Structures are given as structure tokens and as C-alpha cells.
mmCIF file of C-alpha atoms and ligand atoms in Angstrom:
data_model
loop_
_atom_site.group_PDB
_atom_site.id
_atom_site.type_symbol
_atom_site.label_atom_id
_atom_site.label_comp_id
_atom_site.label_asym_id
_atom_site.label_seq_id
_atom_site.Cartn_x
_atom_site.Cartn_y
_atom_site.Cartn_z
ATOM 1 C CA UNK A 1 -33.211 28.156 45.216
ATOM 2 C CA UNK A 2 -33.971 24.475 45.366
ATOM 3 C CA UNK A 3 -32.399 22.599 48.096
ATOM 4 C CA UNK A 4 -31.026 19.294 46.373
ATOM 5 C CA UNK A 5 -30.991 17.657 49.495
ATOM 6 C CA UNK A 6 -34.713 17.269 49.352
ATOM 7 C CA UNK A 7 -34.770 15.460 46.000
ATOM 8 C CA UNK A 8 -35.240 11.831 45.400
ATOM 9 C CA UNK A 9 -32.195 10.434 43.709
ATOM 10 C CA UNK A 10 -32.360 10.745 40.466
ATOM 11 C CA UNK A 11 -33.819 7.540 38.359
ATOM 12 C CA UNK A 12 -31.211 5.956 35.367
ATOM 13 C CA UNK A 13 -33.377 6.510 32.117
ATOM 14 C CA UNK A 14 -32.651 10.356 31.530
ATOM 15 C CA UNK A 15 -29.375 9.702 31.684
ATOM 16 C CA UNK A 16 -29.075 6.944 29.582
ATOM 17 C CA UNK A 17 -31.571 8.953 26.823
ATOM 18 C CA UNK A 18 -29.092 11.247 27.146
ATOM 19 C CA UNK A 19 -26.091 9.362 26.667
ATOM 20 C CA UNK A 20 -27.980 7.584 23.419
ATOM 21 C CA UNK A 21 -28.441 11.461 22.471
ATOM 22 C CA UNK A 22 -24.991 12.590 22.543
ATOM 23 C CA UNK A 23 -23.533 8.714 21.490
ATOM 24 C CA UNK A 24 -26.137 9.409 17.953
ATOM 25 C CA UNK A 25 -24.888 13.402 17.829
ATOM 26 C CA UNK A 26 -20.899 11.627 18.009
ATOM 27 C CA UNK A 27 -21.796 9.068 15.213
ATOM 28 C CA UNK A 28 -23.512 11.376 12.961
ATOM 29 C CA UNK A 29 -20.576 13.880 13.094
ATOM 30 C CA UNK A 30 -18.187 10.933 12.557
ATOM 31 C CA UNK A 31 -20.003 10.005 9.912
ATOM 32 C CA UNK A 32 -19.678 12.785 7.198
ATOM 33 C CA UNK A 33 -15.708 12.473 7.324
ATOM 34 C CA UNK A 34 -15.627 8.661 5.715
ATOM 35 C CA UNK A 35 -18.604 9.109 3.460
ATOM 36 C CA UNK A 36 -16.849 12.263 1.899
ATOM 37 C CA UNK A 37 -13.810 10.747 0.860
ATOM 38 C CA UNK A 38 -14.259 10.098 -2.834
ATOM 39 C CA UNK A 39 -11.391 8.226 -4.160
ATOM 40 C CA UNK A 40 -9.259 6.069 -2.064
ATOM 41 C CA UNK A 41 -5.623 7.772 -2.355
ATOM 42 C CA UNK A 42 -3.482 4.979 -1.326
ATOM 43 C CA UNK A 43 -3.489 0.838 -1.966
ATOM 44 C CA UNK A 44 -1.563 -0.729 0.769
ATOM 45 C CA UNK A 45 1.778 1.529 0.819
ATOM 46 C CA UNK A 46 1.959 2.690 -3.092
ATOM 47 C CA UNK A 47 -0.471 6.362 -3.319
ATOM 48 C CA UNK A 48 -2.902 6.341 -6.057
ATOM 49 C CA UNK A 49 -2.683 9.985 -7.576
ATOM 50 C CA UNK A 50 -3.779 11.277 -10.813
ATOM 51 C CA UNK A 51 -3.747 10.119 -13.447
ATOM 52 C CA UNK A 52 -4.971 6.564 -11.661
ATOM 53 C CA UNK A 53 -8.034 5.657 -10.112
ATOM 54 C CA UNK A 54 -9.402 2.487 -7.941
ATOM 55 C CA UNK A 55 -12.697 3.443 -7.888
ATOM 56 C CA UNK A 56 -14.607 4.139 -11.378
ATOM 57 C CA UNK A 57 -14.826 7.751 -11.481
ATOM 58 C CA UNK A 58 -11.824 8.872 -9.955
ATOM 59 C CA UNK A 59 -8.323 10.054 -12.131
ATOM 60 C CA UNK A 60 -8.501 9.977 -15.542
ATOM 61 C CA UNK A 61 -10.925 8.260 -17.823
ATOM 62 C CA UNK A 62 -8.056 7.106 -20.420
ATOM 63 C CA UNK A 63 -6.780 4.985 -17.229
ATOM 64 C CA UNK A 64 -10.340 3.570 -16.309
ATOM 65 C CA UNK A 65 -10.008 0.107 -15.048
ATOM 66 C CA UNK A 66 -6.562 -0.117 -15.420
ATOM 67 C CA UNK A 67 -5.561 -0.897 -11.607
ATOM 68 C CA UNK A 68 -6.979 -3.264 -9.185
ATOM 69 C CA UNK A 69 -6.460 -2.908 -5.498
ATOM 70 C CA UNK A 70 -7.356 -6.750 -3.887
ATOM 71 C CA UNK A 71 -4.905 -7.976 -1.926
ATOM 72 C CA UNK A 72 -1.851 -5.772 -3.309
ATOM 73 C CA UNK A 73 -2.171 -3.297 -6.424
ATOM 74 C CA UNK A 74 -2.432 -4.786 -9.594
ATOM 75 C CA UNK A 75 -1.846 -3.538 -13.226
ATOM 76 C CA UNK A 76 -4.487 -4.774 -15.430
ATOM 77 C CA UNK A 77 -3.629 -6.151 -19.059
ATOM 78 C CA UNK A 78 -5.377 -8.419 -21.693
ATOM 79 C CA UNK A 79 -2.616 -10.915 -21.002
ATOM 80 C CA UNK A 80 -3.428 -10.825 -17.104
ATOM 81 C CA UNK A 81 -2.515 -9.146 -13.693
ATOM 82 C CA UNK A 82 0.728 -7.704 -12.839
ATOM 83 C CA UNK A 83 1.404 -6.876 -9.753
ATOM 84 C CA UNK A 84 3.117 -2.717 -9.371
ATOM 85 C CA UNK A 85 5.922 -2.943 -7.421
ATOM 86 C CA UNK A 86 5.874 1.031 -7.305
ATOM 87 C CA UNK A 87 4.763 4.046 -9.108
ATOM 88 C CA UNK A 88 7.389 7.264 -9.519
ATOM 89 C CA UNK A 89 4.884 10.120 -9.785
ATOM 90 C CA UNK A 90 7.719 12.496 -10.630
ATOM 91 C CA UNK A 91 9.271 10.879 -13.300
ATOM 92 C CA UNK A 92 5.856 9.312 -14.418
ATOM 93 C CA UNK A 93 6.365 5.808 -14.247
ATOM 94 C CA UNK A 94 5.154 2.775 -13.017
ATOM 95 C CA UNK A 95 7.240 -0.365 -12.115
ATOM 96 C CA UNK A 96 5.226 -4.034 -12.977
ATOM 97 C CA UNK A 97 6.078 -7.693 -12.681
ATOM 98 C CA UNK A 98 4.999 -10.558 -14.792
ATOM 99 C CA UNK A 99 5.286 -13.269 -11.615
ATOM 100 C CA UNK A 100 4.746 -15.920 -14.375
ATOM 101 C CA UNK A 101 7.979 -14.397 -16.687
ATOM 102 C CA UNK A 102 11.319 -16.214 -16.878
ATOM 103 C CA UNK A 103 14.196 -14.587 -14.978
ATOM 104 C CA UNK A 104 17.800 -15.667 -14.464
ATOM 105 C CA UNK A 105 16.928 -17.149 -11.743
ATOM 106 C CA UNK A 106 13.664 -18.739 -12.472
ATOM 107 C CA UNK A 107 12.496 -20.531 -16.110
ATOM 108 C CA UNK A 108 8.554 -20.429 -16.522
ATOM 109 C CA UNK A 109 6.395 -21.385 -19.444
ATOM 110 C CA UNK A 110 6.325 -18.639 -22.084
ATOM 111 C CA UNK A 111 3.249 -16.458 -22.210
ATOM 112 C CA UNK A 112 2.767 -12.874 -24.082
ATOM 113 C CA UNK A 113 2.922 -9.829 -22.408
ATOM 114 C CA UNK A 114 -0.356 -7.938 -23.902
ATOM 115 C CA UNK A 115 -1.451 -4.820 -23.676
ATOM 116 C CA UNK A 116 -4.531 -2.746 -24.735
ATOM 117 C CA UNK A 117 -4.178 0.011 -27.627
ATOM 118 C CA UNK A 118 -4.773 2.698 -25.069
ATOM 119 C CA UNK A 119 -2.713 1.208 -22.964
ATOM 120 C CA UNK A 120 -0.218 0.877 -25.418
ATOM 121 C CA UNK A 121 -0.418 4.618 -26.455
ATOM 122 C CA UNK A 122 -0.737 5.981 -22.769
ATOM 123 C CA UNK A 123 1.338 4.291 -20.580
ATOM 124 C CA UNK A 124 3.644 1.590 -22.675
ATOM 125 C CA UNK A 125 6.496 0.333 -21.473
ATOM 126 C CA UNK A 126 9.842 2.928 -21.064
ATOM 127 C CA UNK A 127 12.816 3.507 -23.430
ATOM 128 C CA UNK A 128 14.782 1.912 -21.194
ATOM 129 C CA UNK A 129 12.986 -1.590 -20.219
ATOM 130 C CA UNK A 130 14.505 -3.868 -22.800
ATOM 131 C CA UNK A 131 12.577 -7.553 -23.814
ATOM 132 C CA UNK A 132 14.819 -10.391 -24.359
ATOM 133 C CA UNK A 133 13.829 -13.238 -26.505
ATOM 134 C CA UNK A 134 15.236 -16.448 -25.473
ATOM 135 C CA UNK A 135 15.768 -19.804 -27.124
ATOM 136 C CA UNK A 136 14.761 -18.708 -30.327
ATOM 137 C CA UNK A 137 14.694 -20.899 -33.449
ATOM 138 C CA UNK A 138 17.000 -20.506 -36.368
ATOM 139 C CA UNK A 139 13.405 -20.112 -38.571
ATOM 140 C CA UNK A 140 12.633 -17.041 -35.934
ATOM 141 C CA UNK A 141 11.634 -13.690 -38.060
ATOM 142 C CA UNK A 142 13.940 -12.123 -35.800
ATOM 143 C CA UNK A 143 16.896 -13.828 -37.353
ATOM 144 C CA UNK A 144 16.042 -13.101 -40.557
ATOM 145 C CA UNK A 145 13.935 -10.845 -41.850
ATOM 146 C CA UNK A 146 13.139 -8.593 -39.017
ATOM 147 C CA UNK A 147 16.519 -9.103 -37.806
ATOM 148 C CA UNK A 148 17.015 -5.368 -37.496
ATOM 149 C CA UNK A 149 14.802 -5.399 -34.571
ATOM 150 C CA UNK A 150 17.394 -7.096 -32.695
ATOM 151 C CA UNK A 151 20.083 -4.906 -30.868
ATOM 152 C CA UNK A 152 23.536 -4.717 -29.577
ATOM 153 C CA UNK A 153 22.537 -4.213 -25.684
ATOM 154 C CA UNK A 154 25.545 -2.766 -24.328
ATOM 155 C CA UNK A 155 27.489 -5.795 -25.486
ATOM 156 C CA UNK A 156 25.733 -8.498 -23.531
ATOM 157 C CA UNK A 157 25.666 -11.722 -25.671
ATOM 158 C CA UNK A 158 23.401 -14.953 -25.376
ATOM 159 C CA UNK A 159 25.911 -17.096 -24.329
ATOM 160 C CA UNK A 160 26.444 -14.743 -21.177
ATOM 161 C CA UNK A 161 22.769 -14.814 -20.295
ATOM 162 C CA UNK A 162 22.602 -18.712 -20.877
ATOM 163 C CA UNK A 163 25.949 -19.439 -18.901
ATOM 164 C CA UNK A 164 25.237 -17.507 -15.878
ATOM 165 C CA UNK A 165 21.842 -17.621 -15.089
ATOM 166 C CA UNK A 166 20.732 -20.721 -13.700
ATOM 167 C CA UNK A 167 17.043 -20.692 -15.500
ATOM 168 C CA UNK A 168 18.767 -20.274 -19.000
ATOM 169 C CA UNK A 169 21.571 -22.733 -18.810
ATOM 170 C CA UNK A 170 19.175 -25.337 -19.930
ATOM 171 C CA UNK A 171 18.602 -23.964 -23.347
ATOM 172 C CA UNK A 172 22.508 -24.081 -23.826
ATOM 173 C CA UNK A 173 22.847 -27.681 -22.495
ATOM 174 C CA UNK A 174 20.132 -29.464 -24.382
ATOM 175 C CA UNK A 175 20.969 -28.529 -27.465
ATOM 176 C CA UNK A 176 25.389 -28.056 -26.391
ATOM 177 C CA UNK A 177 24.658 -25.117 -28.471
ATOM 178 C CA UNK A 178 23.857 -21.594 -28.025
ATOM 179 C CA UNK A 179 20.072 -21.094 -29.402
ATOM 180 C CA UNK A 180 19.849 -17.702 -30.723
ATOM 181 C CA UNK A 181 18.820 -14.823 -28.572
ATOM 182 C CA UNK A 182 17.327 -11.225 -29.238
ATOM 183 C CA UNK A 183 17.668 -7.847 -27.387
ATOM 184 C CA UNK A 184 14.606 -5.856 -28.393
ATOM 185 C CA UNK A 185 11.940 -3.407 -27.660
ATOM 186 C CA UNK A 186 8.258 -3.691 -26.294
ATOM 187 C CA UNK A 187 7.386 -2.847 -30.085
ATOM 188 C CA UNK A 188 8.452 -6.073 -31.344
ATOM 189 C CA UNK A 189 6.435 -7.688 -28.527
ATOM 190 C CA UNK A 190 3.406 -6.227 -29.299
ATOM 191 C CA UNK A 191 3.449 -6.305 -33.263
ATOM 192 C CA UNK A 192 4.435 -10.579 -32.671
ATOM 193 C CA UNK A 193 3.117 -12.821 -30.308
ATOM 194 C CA UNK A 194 5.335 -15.484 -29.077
ATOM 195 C CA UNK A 195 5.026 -18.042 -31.677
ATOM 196 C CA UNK A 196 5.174 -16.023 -34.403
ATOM 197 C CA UNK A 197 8.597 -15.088 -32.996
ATOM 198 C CA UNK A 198 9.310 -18.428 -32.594
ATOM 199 C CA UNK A 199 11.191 -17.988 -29.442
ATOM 200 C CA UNK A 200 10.298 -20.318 -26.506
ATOM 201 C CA UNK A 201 10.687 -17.822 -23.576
ATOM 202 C CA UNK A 202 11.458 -14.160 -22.660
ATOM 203 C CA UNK A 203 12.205 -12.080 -20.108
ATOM 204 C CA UNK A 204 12.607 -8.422 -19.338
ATOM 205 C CA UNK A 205 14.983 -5.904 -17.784
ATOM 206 C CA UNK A 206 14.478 -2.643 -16.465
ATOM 207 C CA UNK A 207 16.526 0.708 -15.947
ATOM 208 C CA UNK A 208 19.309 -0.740 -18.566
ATOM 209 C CA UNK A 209 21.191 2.430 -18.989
ATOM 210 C CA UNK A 210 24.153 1.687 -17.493
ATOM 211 C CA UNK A 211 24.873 -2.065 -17.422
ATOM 212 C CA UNK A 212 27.803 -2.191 -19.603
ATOM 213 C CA UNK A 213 29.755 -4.758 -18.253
ATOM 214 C CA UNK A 214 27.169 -5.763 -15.598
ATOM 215 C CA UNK A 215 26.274 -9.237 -15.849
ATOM 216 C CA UNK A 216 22.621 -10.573 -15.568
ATOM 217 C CA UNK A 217 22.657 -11.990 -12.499
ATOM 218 C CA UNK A 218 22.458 -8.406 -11.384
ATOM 219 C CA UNK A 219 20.085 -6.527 -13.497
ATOM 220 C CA UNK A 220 16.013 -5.818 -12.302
ATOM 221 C CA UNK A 221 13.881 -8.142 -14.289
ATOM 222 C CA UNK A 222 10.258 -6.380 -14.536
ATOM 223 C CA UNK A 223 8.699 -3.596 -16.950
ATOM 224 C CA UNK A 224 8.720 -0.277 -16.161
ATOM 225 C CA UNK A 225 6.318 1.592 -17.988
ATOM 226 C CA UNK A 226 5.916 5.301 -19.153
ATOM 227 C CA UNK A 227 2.868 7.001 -18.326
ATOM 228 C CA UNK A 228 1.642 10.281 -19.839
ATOM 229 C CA UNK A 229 -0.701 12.658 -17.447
ATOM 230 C CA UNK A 230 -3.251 13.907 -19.611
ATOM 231 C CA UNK A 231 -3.354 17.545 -19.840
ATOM 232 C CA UNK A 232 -7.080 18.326 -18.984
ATOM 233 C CA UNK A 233 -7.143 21.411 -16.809
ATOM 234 C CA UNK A 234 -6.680 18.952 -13.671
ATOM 235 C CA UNK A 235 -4.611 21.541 -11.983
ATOM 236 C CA UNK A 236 -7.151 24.068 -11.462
ATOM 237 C CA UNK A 237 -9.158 21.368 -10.054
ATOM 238 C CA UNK A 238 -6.328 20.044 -7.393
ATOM 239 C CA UNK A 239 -5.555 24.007 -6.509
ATOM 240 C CA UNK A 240 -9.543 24.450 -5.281
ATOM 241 C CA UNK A 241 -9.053 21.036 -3.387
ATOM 242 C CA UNK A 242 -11.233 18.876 -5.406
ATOM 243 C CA UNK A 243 -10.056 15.393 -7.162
ATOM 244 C CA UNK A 244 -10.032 15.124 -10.461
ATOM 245 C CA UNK A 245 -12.539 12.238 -11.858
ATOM 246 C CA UNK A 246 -15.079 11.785 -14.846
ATOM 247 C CA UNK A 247 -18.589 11.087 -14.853
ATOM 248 C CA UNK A 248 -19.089 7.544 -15.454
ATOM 249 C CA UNK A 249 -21.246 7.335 -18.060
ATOM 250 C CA UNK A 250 -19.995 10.017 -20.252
ATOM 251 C CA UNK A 251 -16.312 10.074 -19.042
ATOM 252 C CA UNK A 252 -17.010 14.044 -19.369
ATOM 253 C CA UNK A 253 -14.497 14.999 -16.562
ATOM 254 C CA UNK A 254 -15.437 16.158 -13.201
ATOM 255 C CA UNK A 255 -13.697 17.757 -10.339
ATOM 256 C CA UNK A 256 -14.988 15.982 -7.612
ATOM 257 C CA UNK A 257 -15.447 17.877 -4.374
ATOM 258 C CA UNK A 258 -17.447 15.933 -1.586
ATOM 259 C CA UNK A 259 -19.665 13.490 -1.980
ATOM 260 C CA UNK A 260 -22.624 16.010 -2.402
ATOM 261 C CA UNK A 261 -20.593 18.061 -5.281
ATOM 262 C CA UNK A 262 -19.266 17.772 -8.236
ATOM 263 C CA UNK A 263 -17.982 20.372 -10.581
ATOM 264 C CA UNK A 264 -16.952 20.271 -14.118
ATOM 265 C CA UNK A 265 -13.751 22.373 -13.636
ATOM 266 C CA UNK A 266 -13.073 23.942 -9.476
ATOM 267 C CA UNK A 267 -15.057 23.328 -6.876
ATOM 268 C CA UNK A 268 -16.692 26.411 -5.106
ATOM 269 C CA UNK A 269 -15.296 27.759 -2.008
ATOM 270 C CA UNK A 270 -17.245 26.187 0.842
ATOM 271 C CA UNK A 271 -18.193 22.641 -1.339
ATOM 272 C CA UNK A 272 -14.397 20.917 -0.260
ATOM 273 C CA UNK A 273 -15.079 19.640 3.259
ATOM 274 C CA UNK A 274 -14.177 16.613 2.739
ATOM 275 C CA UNK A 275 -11.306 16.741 0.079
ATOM 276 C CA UNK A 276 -9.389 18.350 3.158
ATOM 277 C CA UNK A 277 -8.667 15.078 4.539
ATOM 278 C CA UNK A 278 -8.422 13.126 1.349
ATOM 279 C CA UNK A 279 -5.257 14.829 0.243
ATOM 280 C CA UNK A 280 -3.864 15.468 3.651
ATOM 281 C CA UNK A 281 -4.466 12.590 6.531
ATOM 282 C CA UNK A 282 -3.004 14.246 9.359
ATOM 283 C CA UNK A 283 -6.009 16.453 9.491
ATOM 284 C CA UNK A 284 -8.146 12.777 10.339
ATOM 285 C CA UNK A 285 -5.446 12.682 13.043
ATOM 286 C CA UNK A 286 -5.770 16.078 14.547
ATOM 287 C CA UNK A 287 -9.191 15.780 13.980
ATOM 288 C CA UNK A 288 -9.682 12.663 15.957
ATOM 289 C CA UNK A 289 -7.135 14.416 18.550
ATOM 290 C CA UNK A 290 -9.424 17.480 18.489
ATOM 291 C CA UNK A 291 -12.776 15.290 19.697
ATOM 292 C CA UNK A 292 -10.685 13.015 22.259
ATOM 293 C CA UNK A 293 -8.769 16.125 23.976
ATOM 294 C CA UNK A 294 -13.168 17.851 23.698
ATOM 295 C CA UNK A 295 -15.633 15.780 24.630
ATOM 296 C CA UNK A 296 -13.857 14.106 27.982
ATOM 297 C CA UNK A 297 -14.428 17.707 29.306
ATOM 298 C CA UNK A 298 -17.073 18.957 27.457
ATOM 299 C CA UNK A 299 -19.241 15.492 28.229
ATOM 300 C CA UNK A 300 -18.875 15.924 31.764
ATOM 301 C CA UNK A 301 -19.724 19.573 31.785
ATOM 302 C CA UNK A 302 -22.899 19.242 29.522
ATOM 303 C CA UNK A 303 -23.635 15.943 31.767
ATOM 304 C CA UNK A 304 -23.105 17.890 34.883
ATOM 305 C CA UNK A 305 -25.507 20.711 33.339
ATOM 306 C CA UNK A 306 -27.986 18.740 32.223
ATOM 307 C CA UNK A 307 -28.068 16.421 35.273
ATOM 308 C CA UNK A 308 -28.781 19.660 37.174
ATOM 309 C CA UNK A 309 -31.248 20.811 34.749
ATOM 310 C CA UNK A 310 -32.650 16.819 35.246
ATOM 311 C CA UNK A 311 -32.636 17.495 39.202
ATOM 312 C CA UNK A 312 -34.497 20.961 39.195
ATOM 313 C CA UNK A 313 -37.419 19.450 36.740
ATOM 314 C CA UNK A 314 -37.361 16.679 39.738
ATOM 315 C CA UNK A 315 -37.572 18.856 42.330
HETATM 316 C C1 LIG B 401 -7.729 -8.048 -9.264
HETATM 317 O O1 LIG B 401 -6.500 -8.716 -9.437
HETATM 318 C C2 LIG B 401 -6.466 -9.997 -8.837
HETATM 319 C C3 LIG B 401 -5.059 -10.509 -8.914
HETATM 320 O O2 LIG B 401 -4.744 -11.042 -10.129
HETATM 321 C C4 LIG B 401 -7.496 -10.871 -9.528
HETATM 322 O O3 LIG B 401 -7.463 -12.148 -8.976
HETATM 323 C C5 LIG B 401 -8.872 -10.246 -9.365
HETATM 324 O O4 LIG B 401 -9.830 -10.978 -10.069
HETATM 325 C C6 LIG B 401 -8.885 -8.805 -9.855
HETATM 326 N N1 LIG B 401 -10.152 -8.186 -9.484
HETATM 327 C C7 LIG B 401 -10.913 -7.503 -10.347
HETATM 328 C C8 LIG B 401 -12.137 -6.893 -9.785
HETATM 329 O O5 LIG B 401 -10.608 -7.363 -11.513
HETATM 330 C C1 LIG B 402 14.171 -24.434 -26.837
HETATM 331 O O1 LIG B 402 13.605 -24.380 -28.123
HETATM 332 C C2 LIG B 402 13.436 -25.632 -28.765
HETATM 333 C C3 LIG B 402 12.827 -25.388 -30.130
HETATM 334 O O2 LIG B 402 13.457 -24.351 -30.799
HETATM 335 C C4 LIG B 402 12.522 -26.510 -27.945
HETATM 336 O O3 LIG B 402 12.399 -27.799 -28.543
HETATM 337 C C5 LIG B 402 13.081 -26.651 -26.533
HETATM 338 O O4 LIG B 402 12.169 -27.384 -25.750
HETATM 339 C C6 LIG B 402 13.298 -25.286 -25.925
HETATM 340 N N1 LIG B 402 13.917 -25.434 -24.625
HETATM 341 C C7 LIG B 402 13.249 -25.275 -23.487
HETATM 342 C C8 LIG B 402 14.014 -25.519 -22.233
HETATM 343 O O5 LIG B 402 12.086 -24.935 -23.452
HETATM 344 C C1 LIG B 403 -19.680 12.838 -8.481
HETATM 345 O O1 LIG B 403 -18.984 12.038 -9.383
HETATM 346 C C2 LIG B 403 -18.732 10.729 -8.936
HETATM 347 C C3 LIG B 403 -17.857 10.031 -9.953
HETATM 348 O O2 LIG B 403 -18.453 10.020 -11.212
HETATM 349 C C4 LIG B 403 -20.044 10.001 -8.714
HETATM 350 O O3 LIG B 403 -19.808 8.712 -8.207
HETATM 351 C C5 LIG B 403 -20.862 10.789 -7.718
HETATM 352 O O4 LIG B 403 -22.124 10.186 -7.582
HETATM 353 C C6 LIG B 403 -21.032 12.223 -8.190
HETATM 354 N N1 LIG B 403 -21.716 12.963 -7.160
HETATM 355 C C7 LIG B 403 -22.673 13.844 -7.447
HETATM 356 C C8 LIG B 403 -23.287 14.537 -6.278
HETATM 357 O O5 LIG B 403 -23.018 14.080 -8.594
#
């Protein structure tokens, strides 16, 4: 038995090796758990499931490069950025707005809303988002020979819209006239751009179900579109704790697992480490718990261990 009395005190650089040791074994254990994450799940407060994707490679390949997460999440079209206001995973759709379209309270400069063809086939806007045409000409196709895309929308009339919103009153006092006006679908929209419609502005209204007899100072201006999941075996993938994804290049789909797997339907038992706390963040939390309630202790045992270990090679 070694009498510690005896030894010199002990000199600074073993412990602070040792520190550097167990600082590099805390780093490299922290590391693994951000690296694994494939696919960011969330863009400021709206979650990013499947069938969407921020990163390339993650949800489904029909919906590649359709959001952008900058500053807030954006909804990407030919016609420009829109920012999503929310996304109902249950009922599958996704609420937009067109900051630069006219609203009863606001008149802007006309622009088309565009879409893609897959865009237009996947996720185009719901039954019950309906486009109004405003300030139309009397030449408009809409008046005439496409009239029948015009229709009754729960007996709201253009003279309503123009006499109580603010933004439209102007069309009704320039001319002391009421310019035509045209309740529609997204199909007319897409099939004619705004001049071929010959309408000088338009706006849009969502969830329109039941606003008989509710004037348009209260209805939500926006677009809601309809989105349809694709059906491509994604559940197994979910159920073995993967995410589903696609391979970039081939948009073959992939169940992602961790960062060092990938499989084309389930990942194997044993390859999900990391999907753990992708689809479930309080384990991060308990995690992070876990290693501040363990090392305090633990540090000062192993310290107190190998300090004695330190002393006896001294000695
Ligand atoms: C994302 O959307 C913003 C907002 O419109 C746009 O300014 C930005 O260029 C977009 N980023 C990418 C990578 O497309
Ligand atoms: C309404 O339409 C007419 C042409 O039909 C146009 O001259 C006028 O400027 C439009 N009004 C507004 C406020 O844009
Ligand atoms: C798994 O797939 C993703 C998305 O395509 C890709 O970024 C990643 O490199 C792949 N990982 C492996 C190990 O193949």
C-alpha cells in the first residue's frame, strides 16, 4: 500500500490529457445523433411529413422541389413563391398565399397564378377554393363564350364584392358601373392566363362551403390545395422506422434509415438509430437529460479513479 502522503503533488498535464480525452469521447458520441437525422421534419412551426421533402431525397419524388424552407416555408410554382400558411396532414391539404393577390382589403397588380403539370395533377387547388375574376371586360371569353365557366357562388354578386370591399370599390367608381365579375374554378385559371381572360385582377377564397349570406369582408382569401399521398408501399417503410425518400438520381424510392443505410423497402432491425429521434424529439430531450443527470457523477468517479491510478504510477 502506497502512502499518498509521500507523493509529490501531482503535475496539471495528465489531467488536462485527460479531460481533452473524455471532452473528444463526449463530442464524438454527440456527434452521430445530428449527422443521422436525414430529413429535417419540421420548417419553423409547420411539420414536413410525407409526402413533402426540404431536402432532395426525402418524401416523395412527384413533390421534389416543391417546398422551400428560407426564412418561412414556401410553396414553389412557375408563377413564384407562396408562402404555406399550414398543411392539414389528415385531410391532405395545404393552405398557400399569393402576398402579391388582390383581396378585399388590398388591390395589387394582376399576375397569374401558375402551376406545373405535376403540380397540377398532384396537389391542385381544392373543390372548395373558388377564383374570382374581377373587372372583367365586356369582350372577356368568360362572358361569352366560355360563359358556362362562370358560377352562381352561393348567391354572392359583383356588385357586393365591389361595394364592400375597400380594394374593389374602385372598379365600380371609375367606370359608375359594375364591370363584370366571374366565380370560377382553378381550371379556368390554368387553361387562360389573365389577358386572355381579359379580366384586370383576381382574387381567391378558400373553405367556401358555407358562406351563403356571408359577405366578403369575412371570407379567407388564399388557395388551399389538395394533395394526393402517393401510394408506394411508404407504410412499411414508416412501421420499421425509416423515412421514406428516393434516390436522387433515379428517383427509385428508398426507405431511408440512418445516414449509413438505405433500403429500398424496410430498414433492418438494428440499421434505425437515428430515425428514433427524427420522428420522435423527446428522445433528443431525454437523451440530453440522460448524459447531464451521467457524466456529473460518472466524470468525477472516473476522474477520481484515474487520478488515483495517475498518483500510484507517481509514486
Ligand atoms: C425560397 O423562397 C424564397 C422566398 O420567395 C426565395 O427568395 C428563395 O430564392 C427560394 N430559395 C430557393 C433555394 O429556391
Ligand atoms: C378595369 O378594367 C378596365 C378595362 O376593362 C381598365 O381600363 C381599368 O384600369 C381597370 N381598373 C383598375 C382599377 O385596374
Ligand atoms: C441514402 O439516400 C439519401 C437520399 O437519396 C442519400 O442522400 C444518402 O447519401 C443515401 N445514403 C446511403 C448510405 O446510400
Amino acid at each position: 500500500m502506497v502512502d499518498v502522503q509521500f507523493c509529490r503533488p501531482l503535475p496539471p498535464a495528465p489531467f488536462t490529457i485527460f479531460k481533452l480525452l473524455m471532452l473528444t469521447l463526449l463530442v464524438l458520441q454527440a456527434i452521430p445523433t445530428h449527422t443521422l437525422s436525414p430529413c429535417k421534419t419540421s420548417c419553423g412551426s409547420i411539420p414536413i411529413n410525407y409526402p413533402f421533402g426540404l431536402e432532395d431525397g426525402c418524401g416523395a419524388p412527384q413533390f421534389r422541389h416543391m417546398l422551400n424552407c428560407s426564412t418561412d416555408l414556401f410553396f414553389q410554382t412557375p408563377s413564384g413563391s407562396y408562402k404555406v400558411q399550414s398543411i392539414d396532414y389528415e385531410k391532405k391539404s395545404m393552405v398557400i398565399y399569393d402576398p402579391s393577390m388582390s383581396t378585399c382589403s388590398i388591390l395589387q397588380p394582376h399576375h397569374d397564378f401558375e402551376m406545373t403539370d405535376i403540380q397540377s395533377a398532384i396537389i391542385p387547388p381544392s373543390q372548395d377554393t373558388v377564383f374570382v375574376l374581377l373587372n372583367c371586360s365586356i369582350d372577356s371569353p368568360v362572358l361569352n363564350h366560355y360563359k358556362y365557366l362562370c358560377f352562381n357562388f352561393a348567391g354572392h354578386t359583383c356588385d357586393e364584392l365591389y361595394g364592400s370591399c375597400n380594394a374593389f370599390r374602385v372598379f365600380h367608381l371609375l367606370t359608375n358601373s359594375s364591370p363584370p365579375c366571374c366565380f370560377t374554378s382553378y381550371n379556368t385559371v390554368k387553361f387562360m392566363s389573365m389577358n386572355i381572360l381579359d379580366c384586370t385582377h383576381y382574387t381567391s377564397v378558400l373553405n367556401t362551403e358555407n358562406l351563403k349570406g356571408v359577405g366578403p369582408l369575412d371570407w379567407v382569401y388564399g388557395i388551399k390545395l389538395s394533395f394526393s399521398v402517393p401510394d408506394t408501399g411508404c407504410e412499411s417503410c414508416k412501421k420499421s422506422g425509416g423515412t421514406c425518400g428516393f434516390d436522387t438520381d433515379t428517383e427509385g424510392l428508398l426507405c431511408l434509415c440512418s445516414s449509413f443505410a438505405n433500403a429500398t423497402r424496410e430498414c433492418a432491425a438494428g440499421s434505425i438509430i437515428s430515425k428514433g429521434y427524427n420522428n420522435a424529439p423527446w428522445t433528443h430531450y431525454l437523451l440530453v437529460l440522460l448524459v447531464a443527470a451521467y457524466f456529473p457523477t460518472s466524470w468525477r468517479l472516473v476522474l477520481t479513479e484515474l487520478s488515483l491510478i495517475v498518483f500510484h504510477s507517481f509514486c
